[in-house]
Amino acid sequence: MNTRDRPVLVVTDLYDGTADLVITELHGRGVPVVRLDTGEFPTGVTFSAAAGNGIEWAGELRTNTRAADVGDIRALWYRRPSEFRFDHLDPQVATYATLHARYGLGGVLASLPGCLYVNHPFRAGDVEYKPFQLATAIKSGFRVPRTLITSAPQSARDFAREHGRVIFKPLATPTYFDENNVAKTVGVELLGPEDIDDSVAGTAHLFQVAVDKVADVRLTVIGDRVFAVRIDSGLLDWRTDYSALTYTVIETPRGVDDALRRFMDDRGLVYGAFDFALDADGTWWFLECNPSGQFLWMEPPTGLPLTSAMADLLMKGEVTGVFDYGI
């Protein structure tokens, strides 16, 4: 098949506005796109793939509106698919069906030959574990605030007492609670030792020394391109009020650049949305990397070509490993 005819596969839910715009961009360039949500399997998504005799995987992946040969997919953008659902089945049968869907369809999608993954679902899954990404960040050379993960209330209180200003952050995001039919997230909180009670013993919690920051930085890596934006807000967590944010496109310091390369290479990532706290001395403190983080909201106020950069990457189906900075 001619390279220009090879489709891009976008794996995400039906309400992903970021994916909508990138797909529109690809369509405008004449690039075929197949979009699917794993939550639509098996009624809205079917597949058949065979391997052996020197062939990795060949067969067809089909949705209600599109079809593609699994061996021809040039790039797979793994965004935010919904969970497999078998609500119509007996719970025990549903558990069986879910496992087989995950390891069957999921396994084939994770082993497509000659395909660029943005990101590979296994690599993205690894990085979603905050202890793992913090360890990788330290190994890569990022400055990381002192962090405690514990289920021991006294350890948490001692940590807060030792460091003075600490924050609590959820270990998994997004974490939603239904409160009077309104979905609410667990946010970042500034705590002292007197605020930490024995409920910490109920599960694992993450506490981190609060950086005395003057601003935040969102650094977005899309293949070979890097876009750094300073976010000024005066907020502990800028995500709590987007109307209070101002944005400035900035350069990435050399030390951060080197650590970024090591982090991406070590974890096998092609895309990453990195958050940093910037202190008065100009030090970038690593907070987290979201391997499937949003970028659409940042494009209008900065003018950065993020949608175009993602379309470029998926269309090209490869990365060179040489960073180009979007400033």
mmCIF file of C-alpha atoms in Angstrom:
data_model
loop_
_atom_site.group_PDB
_atom_site.id
_atom_site.type_symbol
_atom_site.label_atom_id
_atom_site.label_comp_id
_atom_site.label_asym_id
_atom_site.label_seq_id
_atom_site.Cartn_x
_atom_site.Cartn_y
_atom_site.Cartn_z
ATOM 1 C CA MET A 1 0.000 0.000 0.000
ATOM 2 C CA ASN A 2 1.186 3.514 -0.811
ATOM 3 C CA THR A 3 2.290 5.352 2.355
ATOM 4 C CA ARG A 4 -0.192 8.161 1.788
ATOM 5 C CA ASP A 5 -3.058 5.624 1.768
ATOM 6 C CA ARG A 6 -2.130 4.029 5.086
ATOM 7 C CA PRO A 7 -4.687 5.031 7.737
ATOM 8 C CA VAL A 8 -4.181 6.619 11.131
ATOM 9 C CA LEU A 9 -6.011 4.868 13.967
ATOM 10 C CA VAL A 10 -7.345 7.080 16.785
ATOM 11 C CA VAL A 11 -8.407 5.174 19.912
ATOM 12 C CA THR A 12 -10.524 7.423 22.127
ATOM 13 C CA ASP A 13 -14.029 8.025 23.424
ATOM 14 C CA LEU A 14 -16.832 9.642 21.452
ATOM 15 C CA TYR A 15 -16.620 13.016 23.216
ATOM 16 C CA ASP A 16 -12.940 13.848 22.772
ATOM 17 C CA GLY A 17 -12.832 17.383 21.355
ATOM 18 C CA THR A 18 -9.049 17.342 21.031
ATOM 19 C CA ALA A 19 -9.225 14.249 18.832
ATOM 20 C CA ASP A 20 -12.049 15.833 16.805
ATOM 21 C CA LEU A 21 -9.858 18.756 15.714
ATOM 22 C CA VAL A 22 -6.809 16.629 14.904
ATOM 23 C CA ILE A 23 -8.954 14.224 12.866
ATOM 24 C CA THR A 24 -10.456 17.181 10.981
ATOM 25 C CA GLU A 25 -6.925 18.405 10.258
ATOM 26 C CA LEU A 26 -5.907 14.962 8.958
ATOM 27 C CA HIS A 27 -9.009 14.713 6.785
ATOM 28 C CA GLY A 28 -8.150 18.115 5.305
ATOM 29 C CA ARG A 29 -4.745 16.722 4.331
ATOM 30 C CA GLY A 30 -6.299 13.678 2.681
ATOM 31 C CA VAL A 31 -5.088 11.257 5.360
ATOM 32 C CA PRO A 32 -7.485 8.346 6.009
ATOM 33 C CA VAL A 33 -8.494 8.023 9.673
ATOM 34 C CA VAL A 34 -10.254 5.241 11.582
ATOM 35 C CA ARG A 35 -11.581 6.231 14.982
ATOM 36 C CA LEU A 36 -12.736 3.713 17.538
ATOM 37 C CA ASP A 37 -13.625 3.487 21.194
ATOM 38 C CA THR A 38 -12.874 0.198 22.906
ATOM 39 C CA GLY A 39 -16.048 0.741 24.929
ATOM 40 C CA GLU A 40 -18.005 0.094 21.696
ATOM 41 C CA PHE A 41 -16.614 -3.430 21.377
ATOM 42 C CA PRO A 42 -18.084 -5.831 20.331
ATOM 43 C CA THR A 43 -21.269 -4.257 18.926
ATOM 44 C CA GLY A 44 -19.716 -1.206 17.263
ATOM 45 C CA VAL A 45 -16.196 -2.580 16.746
ATOM 46 C CA THR A 46 -15.216 -5.942 15.278
ATOM 47 C CA PHE A 47 -11.839 -7.363 14.350
ATOM 48 C CA SER A 48 -10.121 -10.460 13.033
ATOM 49 C CA ALA A 49 -6.348 -10.817 13.000
ATOM 50 C CA ALA A 50 -4.053 -13.742 12.221
ATOM 51 C CA ALA A 51 -0.312 -14.216 12.754
ATOM 52 C CA GLY A 52 2.288 -16.832 11.972
ATOM 53 C CA ASN A 53 4.446 -18.118 9.097
ATOM 54 C CA GLY A 54 6.521 -14.951 9.209
ATOM 55 C CA ILE A 55 3.526 -12.590 9.426
ATOM 56 C CA GLU A 56 3.153 -10.552 12.619
ATOM 57 C CA TRP A 57 -0.514 -9.568 12.329
ATOM 58 C CA ALA A 58 -2.813 -9.296 9.321
ATOM 59 C CA GLY A 59 -6.557 -8.900 9.225
ATOM 60 C CA GLU A 60 -9.323 -6.356 9.477
ATOM 61 C CA LEU A 61 -10.429 -3.885 12.090
ATOM 62 C CA ARG A 62 -13.915 -2.500 11.474
ATOM 63 C CA THR A 63 -16.203 0.076 13.057
ATOM 64 C CA ASN A 64 -19.729 0.975 11.995
ATOM 65 C CA THR A 65 -18.332 3.497 9.489
ATOM 66 C CA ARG A 66 -14.684 2.634 8.759
ATOM 67 C CA ALA A 67 -12.392 -0.346 8.178
ATOM 68 C CA ALA A 68 -8.635 -0.862 8.066
ATOM 69 C CA ASP A 69 -6.149 -3.673 7.593
ATOM 70 C CA VAL A 70 -4.318 -4.024 10.912
ATOM 71 C CA GLY A 71 -1.029 -4.398 9.035
ATOM 72 C CA ASP A 72 -1.436 -1.099 7.181
ATOM 73 C CA ILE A 73 -1.964 1.313 10.081
ATOM 74 C CA ARG A 74 0.773 3.964 9.995
ATOM 75 C CA ALA A 75 0.170 5.483 13.452
ATOM 76 C CA LEU A 76 -2.035 4.766 16.453
ATOM 77 C CA TRP A 77 -2.968 7.703 18.680
ATOM 78 C CA TYR A 78 -3.966 6.204 22.018
ATOM 79 C CA ARG A 79 -5.938 8.961 23.708
ATOM 80 C CA ARG A 80 -8.685 8.242 26.211
ATOM 81 C CA PRO A 81 -10.815 5.214 25.303
ATOM 82 C CA SER A 82 -13.631 4.170 27.600
ATOM 83 C CA GLU A 83 -13.701 0.866 29.452
ATOM 84 C CA PHE A 84 -15.017 -2.340 27.948
ATOM 85 C CA ARG A 85 -18.637 -2.794 29.028
ATOM 86 C CA PHE A 86 -20.651 -5.982 29.130
ATOM 87 C CA ASP A 87 -23.518 -4.809 31.332
ATOM 88 C CA HIS A 88 -25.979 -7.147 29.629
ATOM 89 C CA LEU A 89 -24.097 -10.223 30.826
ATOM 90 C CA ASP A 90 -24.073 -12.059 34.131
ATOM 91 C CA PRO A 91 -21.276 -10.502 36.277
ATOM 92 C CA GLN A 92 -19.087 -13.614 36.116
ATOM 93 C CA VAL A 93 -19.494 -13.894 32.352
ATOM 94 C CA ALA A 94 -18.922 -10.144 32.012
ATOM 95 C CA THR A 95 -15.613 -10.471 33.885
ATOM 96 C CA TYR A 96 -14.560 -13.240 31.500
ATOM 97 C CA ALA A 97 -15.613 -11.231 28.437
ATOM 98 C CA THR A 98 -13.836 -8.077 29.657
ATOM 99 C CA LEU A 99 -10.549 -9.902 30.247
ATOM 100 C CA HIS A 100 -10.670 -11.541 26.836
ATOM 101 C CA ALA A 101 -11.523 -8.254 25.150
ATOM 102 C CA ARG A 102 -8.631 -6.520 26.897
ATOM 103 C CA TYR A 103 -6.073 -9.194 26.094
ATOM 104 C CA GLY A 104 -7.501 -10.015 22.660
ATOM 105 C CA LEU A 105 -8.426 -6.719 20.997
ATOM 106 C CA GLY A 106 -6.105 -4.779 23.309
ATOM 107 C CA GLY A 107 -3.252 -7.161 22.612
ATOM 108 C CA VAL A 108 -3.621 -6.872 18.847
ATOM 109 C CA LEU A 109 -3.824 -3.074 19.021
ATOM 110 C CA ALA A 110 -0.631 -3.094 21.102
ATOM 111 C CA SER A 111 1.348 -5.135 18.554
ATOM 112 C CA LEU A 112 0.601 -3.611 15.156
ATOM 113 C CA PRO A 113 3.562 -4.041 12.759
ATOM 114 C CA GLY A 114 5.280 -0.931 11.417
ATOM 115 C CA CYS A 115 3.076 1.391 13.462
ATOM 116 C CA LEU A 116 4.046 4.542 15.375
ATOM 117 C CA TYR A 117 2.354 4.615 18.789
ATOM 118 C CA VAL A 118 1.437 7.966 20.353
ATOM 119 C CA ASN A 119 1.874 6.585 22.965
ATOM 120 C CA HIS A 120 2.088 2.831 23.170
ATOM 121 C CA PRO A 121 -0.640 1.880 25.686
ATOM 122 C CA PHE A 122 1.760 -0.182 27.786
ATOM 123 C CA ARG A 123 4.266 2.691 28.007
ATOM 124 C CA ALA A 124 1.505 5.177 28.797
ATOM 125 C CA GLY A 125 0.156 2.836 31.464
ATOM 126 C CA ASP A 126 3.571 2.596 33.106
ATOM 127 C CA VAL A 127 3.961 6.368 33.362
ATOM 128 C CA GLU A 128 0.514 6.823 34.889
ATOM 129 C CA TYR A 129 1.931 5.301 38.091
ATOM 130 C CA LYS A 130 3.171 8.415 39.895
ATOM 131 C CA PRO A 131 5.826 6.640 42.003
ATOM 132 C CA PHE A 132 7.262 5.186 38.808
ATOM 133 C CA GLN A 133 7.323 8.496 36.929
ATOM 134 C CA LEU A 134 8.851 10.335 39.902
ATOM 135 C CA ALA A 135 11.643 7.754 40.081
ATOM 136 C CA THR A 136 12.182 8.119 36.325
ATOM 137 C CA ALA A 137 12.228 11.914 36.649
ATOM 138 C CA ILE A 138 14.900 11.768 39.354
ATOM 139 C CA LYS A 139 16.971 9.314 37.309
ATOM 140 C CA SER A 140 16.607 11.553 34.245
ATOM 141 C CA GLY A 141 17.986 14.577 36.107
ATOM 142 C CA PHE A 142 14.871 16.635 36.843
ATOM 143 C CA ARG A 143 14.604 18.483 40.160
ATOM 144 C CA VAL A 144 11.803 16.747 42.084
ATOM 145 C CA PRO A 145 10.303 18.037 45.362
ATOM 146 C CA ARG A 146 10.712 15.727 48.339
ATOM 147 C CA THR A 147 7.778 13.297 48.195
ATOM 148 C CA LEU A 148 6.237 10.836 50.643
ATOM 149 C CA ILE A 149 3.794 8.067 49.736
ATOM 150 C CA THR A 150 2.346 6.437 52.815
ATOM 151 C CA SER A 151 -0.600 4.866 54.600
ATOM 152 C CA ALA A 152 0.817 5.736 58.039
ATOM 153 C CA PRO A 153 -0.768 8.880 59.571
ATOM 154 C CA GLN A 154 2.163 9.568 61.891
ATOM 155 C CA SER A 155 4.647 9.386 59.021
ATOM 156 C CA ALA A 156 2.554 11.920 57.120
ATOM 157 C CA ARG A 157 2.366 14.242 60.138
ATOM 158 C CA ASP A 158 6.119 13.948 60.731
ATOM 159 C CA PHE A 159 6.756 14.749 57.060
ATOM 160 C CA ALA A 160 4.558 17.843 57.253
ATOM 161 C CA ARG A 161 6.169 18.934 60.513
ATOM 162 C CA GLU A 162 9.679 18.539 59.061
ATOM 163 C CA HIS A 163 9.020 20.444 55.836
ATOM 164 C CA GLY A 164 6.488 23.044 56.958
ATOM 165 C CA ARG A 165 4.422 23.435 53.780
ATOM 166 C CA VAL A 166 3.288 20.234 52.100
ATOM 167 C CA ILE A 167 0.608 19.449 49.582
ATOM 168 C CA PHE A 168 -1.635 16.436 49.199
ATOM 169 C CA LYS A 169 -2.116 15.181 45.635
ATOM 170 C CA PRO A 170 -4.220 12.267 44.376
ATOM 171 C CA LEU A 171 -2.172 9.322 43.154
ATOM 172 C CA ALA A 172 -4.565 8.608 40.295
ATOM 173 C CA THR A 173 -6.155 11.227 38.069
ATOM 174 C CA PRO A 174 -8.797 12.038 37.317
ATOM 175 C CA THR A 175 -10.507 10.806 40.490
ATOM 176 C CA TYR A 176 -14.215 11.644 40.474
ATOM 177 C CA PHE A 177 -16.833 11.592 43.204
ATOM 178 C CA ASP A 178 -20.532 12.030 42.608
ATOM 179 C CA GLU A 179 -21.860 14.718 44.952
ATOM 180 C CA ASN A 180 -25.563 15.490 44.492
ATOM 181 C CA ASN A 181 -25.325 14.293 40.877
ATOM 182 C CA VAL A 182 -22.363 16.607 40.227
ATOM 183 C CA ALA A 183 -18.987 15.075 39.326
ATOM 184 C CA LYS A 184 -16.192 16.524 41.445
ATOM 185 C CA THR A 185 -12.492 15.795 41.377
ATOM 186 C CA VAL A 186 -10.070 15.305 44.242
ATOM 187 C CA GLY A 187 -7.821 18.360 44.069
ATOM 188 C CA VAL A 188 -4.468 19.507 45.411
ATOM 189 C CA GLU A 189 -4.515 20.748 49.026
ATOM 190 C CA LEU A 190 -1.984 22.645 51.143
ATOM 191 C CA LEU A 191 -1.678 20.958 54.546
ATOM 192 C CA GLY A 192 -0.010 21.263 57.917
ATOM 193 C CA PRO A 193 0.540 18.417 60.413
ATOM 194 C CA GLU A 194 -2.639 19.406 62.273
ATOM 195 C CA ASP A 195 -4.687 18.775 59.105
ATOM 196 C CA ILE A 196 -3.635 15.132 58.772
ATOM 197 C CA ASP A 197 -5.887 12.699 60.617
ATOM 198 C CA ASP A 198 -5.997 8.931 60.995
ATOM 199 C CA SER A 199 -8.020 8.473 57.803
ATOM 200 C CA VAL A 200 -4.651 8.377 56.026
ATOM 201 C CA ALA A 201 -4.472 4.766 57.216
ATOM 202 C CA GLY A 202 -7.341 3.860 54.879
ATOM 203 C CA THR A 203 -5.250 3.767 51.689
ATOM 204 C CA ALA A 204 -2.083 5.120 50.048
ATOM 205 C CA HIS A 205 -1.623 8.902 49.992
ATOM 206 C CA LEU A 206 0.925 11.183 48.316
ATOM 207 C CA PHE A 207 2.369 14.189 50.167
ATOM 208 C CA GLN A 208 4.922 16.510 48.613
ATOM 209 C CA VAL A 209 6.914 19.518 49.776
ATOM 210 C CA ALA A 210 5.235 22.632 48.392
ATOM 211 C CA VAL A 211 7.447 24.542 45.986
ATOM 212 C CA ASP A 212 7.596 28.279 46.700
ATOM 213 C CA LYS A 213 6.664 28.981 43.106
ATOM 214 C CA VAL A 214 6.211 32.182 41.136
ATOM 215 C CA ALA A 215 4.565 30.448 38.170
ATOM 216 C CA ASP A 216 3.863 27.087 36.553
ATOM 217 C CA VAL A 217 5.099 25.667 33.258
ATOM 218 C CA ARG A 218 3.288 23.293 30.918
ATOM 219 C CA LEU A 219 5.741 21.645 28.548
ATOM 220 C CA THR A 220 4.190 19.617 25.727
ATOM 221 C CA VAL A 221 6.236 17.146 23.681
ATOM 222 C CA ILE A 222 4.687 16.069 20.373
ATOM 223 C CA GLY A 223 7.111 13.752 18.610
ATOM 224 C CA ASP A 224 10.162 15.856 17.788
ATOM 225 C CA ARG A 225 8.566 19.169 18.791
ATOM 226 C CA VAL A 226 8.608 20.773 22.227
ATOM 227 C CA PHE A 227 6.324 23.617 23.319
ATOM 228 C CA ALA A 228 6.914 25.337 26.681
ATOM 229 C CA VAL A 229 4.373 27.753 28.157
ATOM 230 C CA ARG A 230 4.657 29.713 31.390
ATOM 231 C CA ILE A 231 1.349 29.903 33.284
ATOM 232 C CA ASP A 232 0.842 32.769 35.731
ATOM 233 C CA SER A 233 -2.148 32.534 38.062
ATOM 234 C CA GLY A 234 -1.257 32.942 41.757
ATOM 235 C CA LEU A 235 -3.177 29.685 42.361
ATOM 236 C CA LEU A 236 -1.975 26.604 44.192
ATOM 237 C CA ASP A 237 -3.427 24.495 41.383
ATOM 238 C CA TRP A 238 -3.956 26.417 38.129
ATOM 239 C CA ARG A 239 -6.473 23.828 36.923
ATOM 240 C CA THR A 240 -9.049 25.147 39.395
ATOM 241 C CA ASP A 241 -9.707 28.393 37.497
ATOM 242 C CA TYR A 242 -8.734 28.653 33.828
ATOM 243 C CA SER A 243 -10.144 32.186 33.652
ATOM 244 C CA ALA A 244 -7.367 33.369 36.005
ATOM 245 C CA LEU A 245 -4.518 32.159 33.801
ATOM 246 C CA THR A 246 -2.147 34.121 31.605
ATOM 247 C CA TYR A 247 0.222 32.406 29.192
ATOM 248 C CA THR A 248 3.698 33.197 27.880
ATOM 249 C CA VAL A 249 5.595 31.034 25.381
ATOM 250 C CA ILE A 250 9.116 30.527 26.765
ATOM 251 C CA GLU A 251 12.381 28.733 26.049
ATOM 252 C CA THR A 252 13.386 25.487 27.742
ATOM 253 C CA PRO A 253 16.601 25.611 29.819
ATOM 254 C CA ARG A 254 19.426 23.337 28.719
ATOM 255 C CA GLY A 255 19.317 21.196 31.867
ATOM 256 C CA VAL A 256 15.578 20.645 31.504
ATOM 257 C CA ASP A 257 16.077 19.825 27.818
ATOM 258 C CA ASP A 258 18.644 17.125 28.604
ATOM 259 C CA ALA A 259 16.483 15.591 31.341
ATOM 260 C CA LEU A 260 13.483 15.672 29.025
ATOM 261 C CA ARG A 261 15.294 13.670 26.368
ATOM 262 C CA ARG A 262 16.374 11.076 28.932
ATOM 263 C CA PHE A 263 12.853 10.801 30.384
ATOM 264 C CA MET A 264 11.191 10.343 26.988
ATOM 265 C CA ASP A 265 13.785 7.811 25.832
ATOM 266 C CA ASP A 266 13.755 5.887 29.107
ATOM 267 C CA ARG A 267 9.979 5.500 29.076
ATOM 268 C CA GLY A 268 9.594 5.031 25.324
ATOM 269 C CA LEU A 269 7.245 8.004 24.994
ATOM 270 C CA VAL A 270 6.432 9.991 21.862
ATOM 271 C CA TYR A 271 3.992 12.391 23.535
ATOM 272 C CA GLY A 272 3.994 13.911 27.011
ATOM 273 C CA ALA A 273 2.347 16.815 28.841
ATOM 274 C CA PHE A 274 4.787 17.836 31.595
ATOM 275 C CA ASP A 275 3.969 20.117 34.523
ATOM 276 C CA PHE A 276 6.622 22.077 36.410
ATOM 277 C CA ALA A 277 6.626 24.615 39.246
ATOM 278 C CA LEU A 278 8.921 27.579 38.592
ATOM 279 C CA ASP A 279 10.574 29.183 41.630
ATOM 280 C CA ALA A 280 12.064 32.669 42.027
ATOM 281 C CA ASP A 281 15.561 31.376 41.195
ATOM 282 C CA GLY A 282 14.334 30.081 37.834
ATOM 283 C CA THR A 283 14.483 26.418 38.853
ATOM 284 C CA TRP A 284 12.020 24.113 37.103
ATOM 285 C CA TRP A 285 10.624 21.592 39.626
ATOM 286 C CA PHE A 286 9.158 18.472 38.027
ATOM 287 C CA LEU A 287 5.620 17.750 39.201
ATOM 288 C CA GLU A 288 4.265 15.176 36.764
ATOM 289 C CA CYS A 289 4.025 13.884 33.218
ATOM 290 C CA ASN A 290 0.648 13.025 31.734
ATOM 291 C CA PRO A 291 1.195 10.668 28.755
ATOM 292 C CA SER A 292 -2.288 11.465 27.423
ATOM 293 C CA GLY A 293 -2.645 15.054 28.626
ATOM 294 C CA GLN A 294 -4.835 17.662 26.959
ATOM 295 C CA PHE A 295 -3.400 20.405 24.771
ATOM 296 C CA LEU A 296 -6.377 21.877 22.900
ATOM 297 C CA TRP A 297 -7.164 24.479 25.612
ATOM 298 C CA MET A 298 -3.674 25.973 25.346
ATOM 299 C CA GLU A 299 -3.653 26.600 21.597
ATOM 300 C CA PRO A 300 -5.944 29.677 21.290
ATOM 301 C CA PRO A 301 -4.265 31.867 23.958
ATOM 302 C CA THR A 302 -0.706 31.038 22.831
ATOM 303 C CA GLY A 303 -1.049 30.640 19.064
ATOM 304 C CA LEU A 304 1.094 27.494 19.234
ATOM 305 C CA PRO A 305 0.381 25.020 16.385
ATOM 306 C CA LEU A 306 -0.297 22.053 18.650
ATOM 307 C CA THR A 307 -3.090 20.509 16.571
ATOM 308 C CA SER A 308 -0.998 20.838 13.435
ATOM 309 C CA ALA A 309 2.038 19.332 15.191
ATOM 310 C CA MET A 310 0.030 16.291 16.269
ATOM 311 C CA ALA A 311 -1.372 15.875 12.759
ATOM 312 C CA ASP A 312 2.181 16.144 11.365
ATOM 313 C CA LEU A 313 3.367 13.401 13.694
ATOM 314 C CA LEU A 314 0.513 11.007 12.945
ATOM 315 C CA MET A 315 0.745 11.680 9.225
ATOM 316 C CA LYS A 316 4.514 11.116 9.157
ATOM 317 C CA GLY A 317 4.318 8.002 11.303
ATOM 318 C CA GLU A 318 7.840 8.380 12.685
ATOM 319 C CA VAL A 319 10.062 10.489 14.937
ATOM 320 C CA THR A 320 13.697 11.456 14.413
ATOM 321 C CA GLY A 321 14.614 11.961 18.059
ATOM 322 C CA VAL A 322 15.860 15.498 17.341
ATOM 323 C CA PHE A 323 13.825 18.057 19.263
ATOM 324 C CA ASP A 324 12.523 21.199 17.569
ATOM 325 C CA TYR A 325 11.309 23.926 19.911
ATOM 326 C CA GLY A 326 8.043 25.754 19.217
ATOM 327 C CA ILE A 327 9.111 29.268 20.186
#
